[in-house]
Short mmCIF file of C-alpha atoms in Angstrom, two decimals:
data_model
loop_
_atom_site.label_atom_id
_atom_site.label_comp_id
_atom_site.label_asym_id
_atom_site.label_seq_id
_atom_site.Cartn_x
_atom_site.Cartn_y
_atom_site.Cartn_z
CA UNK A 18 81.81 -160.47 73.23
CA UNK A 19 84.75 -158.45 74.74
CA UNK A 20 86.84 -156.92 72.64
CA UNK A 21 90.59 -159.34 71.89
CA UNK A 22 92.54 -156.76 72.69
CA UNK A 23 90.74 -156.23 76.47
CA UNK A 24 90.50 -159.79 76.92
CA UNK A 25 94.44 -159.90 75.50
CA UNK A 26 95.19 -157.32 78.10
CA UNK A 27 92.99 -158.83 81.17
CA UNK A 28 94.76 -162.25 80.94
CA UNK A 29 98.25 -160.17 80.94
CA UNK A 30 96.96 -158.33 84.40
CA UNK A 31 95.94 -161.65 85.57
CA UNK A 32 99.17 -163.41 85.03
CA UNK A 33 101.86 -160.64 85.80
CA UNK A 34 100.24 -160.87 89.53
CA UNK A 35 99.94 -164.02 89.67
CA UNK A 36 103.70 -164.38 88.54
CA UNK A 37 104.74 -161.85 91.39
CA UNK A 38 103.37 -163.43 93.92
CA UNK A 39 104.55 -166.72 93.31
CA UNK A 40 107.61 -165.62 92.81
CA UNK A 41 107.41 -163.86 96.41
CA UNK A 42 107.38 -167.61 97.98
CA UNK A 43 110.53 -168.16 96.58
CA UNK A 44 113.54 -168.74 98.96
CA UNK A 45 114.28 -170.80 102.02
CA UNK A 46 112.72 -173.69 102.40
CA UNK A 47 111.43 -173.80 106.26
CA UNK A 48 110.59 -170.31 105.76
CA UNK A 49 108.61 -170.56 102.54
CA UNK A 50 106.47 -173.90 103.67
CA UNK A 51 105.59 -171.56 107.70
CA UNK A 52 103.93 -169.00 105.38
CA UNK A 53 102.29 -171.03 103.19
CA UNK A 54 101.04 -173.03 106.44
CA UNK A 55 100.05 -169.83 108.05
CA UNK A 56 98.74 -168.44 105.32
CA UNK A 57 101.08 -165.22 105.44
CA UNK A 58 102.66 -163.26 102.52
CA UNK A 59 106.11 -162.70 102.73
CA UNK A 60 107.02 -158.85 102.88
CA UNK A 61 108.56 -157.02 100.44
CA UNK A 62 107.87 -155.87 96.70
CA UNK A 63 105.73 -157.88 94.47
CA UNK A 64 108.35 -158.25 91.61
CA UNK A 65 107.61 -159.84 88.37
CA UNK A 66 109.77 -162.01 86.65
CA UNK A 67 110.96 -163.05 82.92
CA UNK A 68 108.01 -164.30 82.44
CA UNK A 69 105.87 -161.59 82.78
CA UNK A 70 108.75 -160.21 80.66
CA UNK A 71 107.96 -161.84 77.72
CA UNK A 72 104.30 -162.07 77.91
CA UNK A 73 104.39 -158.41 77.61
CA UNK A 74 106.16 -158.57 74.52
CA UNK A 75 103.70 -161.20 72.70
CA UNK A 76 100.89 -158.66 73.82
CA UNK A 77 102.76 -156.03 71.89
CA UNK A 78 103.22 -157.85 68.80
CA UNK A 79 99.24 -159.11 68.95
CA UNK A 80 99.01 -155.21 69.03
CA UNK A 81 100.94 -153.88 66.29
CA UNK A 82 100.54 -157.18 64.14
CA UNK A 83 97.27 -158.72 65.08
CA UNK A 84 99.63 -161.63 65.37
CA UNK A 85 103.45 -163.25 66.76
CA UNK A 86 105.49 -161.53 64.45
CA UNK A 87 109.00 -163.40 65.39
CA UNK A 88 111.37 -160.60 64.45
CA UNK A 89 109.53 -158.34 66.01
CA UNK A 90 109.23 -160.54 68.91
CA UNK A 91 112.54 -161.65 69.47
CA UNK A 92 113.71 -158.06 69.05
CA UNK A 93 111.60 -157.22 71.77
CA UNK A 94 112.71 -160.05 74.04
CA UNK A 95 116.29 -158.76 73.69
CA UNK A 96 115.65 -155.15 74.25
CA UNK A 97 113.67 -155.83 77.78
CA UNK A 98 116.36 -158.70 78.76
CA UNK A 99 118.78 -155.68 78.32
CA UNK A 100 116.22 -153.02 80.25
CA UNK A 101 116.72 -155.75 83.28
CA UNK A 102 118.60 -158.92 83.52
CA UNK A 103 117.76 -159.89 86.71
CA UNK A 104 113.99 -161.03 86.34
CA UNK A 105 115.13 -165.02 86.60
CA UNK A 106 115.66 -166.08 83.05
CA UNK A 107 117.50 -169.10 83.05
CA UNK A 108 121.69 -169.46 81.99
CA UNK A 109 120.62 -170.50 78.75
CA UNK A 110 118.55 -167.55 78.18
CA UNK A 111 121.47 -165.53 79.14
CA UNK A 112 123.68 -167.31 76.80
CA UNK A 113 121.30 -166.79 74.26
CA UNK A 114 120.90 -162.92 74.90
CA UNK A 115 124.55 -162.76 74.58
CA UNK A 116 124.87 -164.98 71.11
CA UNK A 117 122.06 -162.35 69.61
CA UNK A 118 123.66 -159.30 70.94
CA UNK A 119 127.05 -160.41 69.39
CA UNK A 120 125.27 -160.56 65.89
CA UNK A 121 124.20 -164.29 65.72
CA UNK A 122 120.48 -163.92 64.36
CA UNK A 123 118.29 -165.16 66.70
CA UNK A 124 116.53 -167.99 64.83
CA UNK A 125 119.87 -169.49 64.65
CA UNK A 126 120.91 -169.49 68.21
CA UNK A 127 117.58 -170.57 69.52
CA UNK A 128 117.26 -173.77 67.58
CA UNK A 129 120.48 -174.67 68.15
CA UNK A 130 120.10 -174.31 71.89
CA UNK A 131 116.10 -175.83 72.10
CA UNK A 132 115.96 -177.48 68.51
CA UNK A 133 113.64 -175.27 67.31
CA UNK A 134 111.36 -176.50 70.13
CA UNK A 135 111.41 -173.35 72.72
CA UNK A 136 112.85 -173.28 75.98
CA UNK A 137 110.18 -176.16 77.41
CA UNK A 138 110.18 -173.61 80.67
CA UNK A 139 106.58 -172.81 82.54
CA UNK A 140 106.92 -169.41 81.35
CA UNK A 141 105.73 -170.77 77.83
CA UNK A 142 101.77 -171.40 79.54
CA UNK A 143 101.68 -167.78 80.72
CA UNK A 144 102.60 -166.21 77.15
CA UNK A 145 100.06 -168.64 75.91
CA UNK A 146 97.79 -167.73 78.02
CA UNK A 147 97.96 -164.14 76.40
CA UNK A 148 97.67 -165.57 72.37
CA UNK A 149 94.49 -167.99 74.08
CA UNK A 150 92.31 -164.58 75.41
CA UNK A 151 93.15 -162.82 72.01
CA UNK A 152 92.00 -165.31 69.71
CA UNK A 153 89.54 -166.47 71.84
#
């Protein structure tokens, strides 16, 4: 059996490419469904997104912790938001980074925004994705 940390790390490859080039097909409509049809790939950069963000971050903390250490994780979260707000996370995300970086403790601020529940966004399969190949 593969070691968790290599299978960890594989699934985290797999994902942050598969994040930046789907998000590569994002934009105008006619223009997205021609290259899809053709079966071109848009030029430009591959760029990741939020998502691949925070999957990064649970990775770290299955690292250092050999778990999701929340602190550690939302401290994390807030310090790459800050590294690079413009990966696509979502006005409420914003918000939130704001409410923690003004001192509200971020347990507080998230389940008052999601009720405790998480954001409900897509992004929550790929950071799973990461725990599933660890603990596998």
């Amino acid at each position: 059996m593969e070691d968790k940390y290599l299978l960890a790390s594989k699934s985290l490859t797999g994902i942050s490419i598969g994040d930046a080039f789907g998000e590569s097909f994002f934009g105008e409509g006619s223009f997205v469904k021609s290259h899809i049809h053709q079966r071109i790939i848009p030029e430009g950069n591959l760029d990741f997104t939020d998502d691949t963000i925070m999957a990064i971050a649970v990775f770290r903390s299955l690292q250092k912790f050999g778990e999701i250490d929340q602190d550690f994780l939302a401290e994390e979260f807030t310090k790459n938001y800050y590294s690079d707000t413009n990966r696509g996370y979502g006005p409420s995300m914003h918000r939130y980074f704001r409410e923690v970086k003004s001192d509200e403790h971020w347990k507080e601020v998230s389940y008052a925004k999601f009720e405790g529940q998480g954001s409900m966004g897509n992004g929550g399969a790929m950071r799973a994705s990461v725990i599933g190949a660890y603990f596998l």
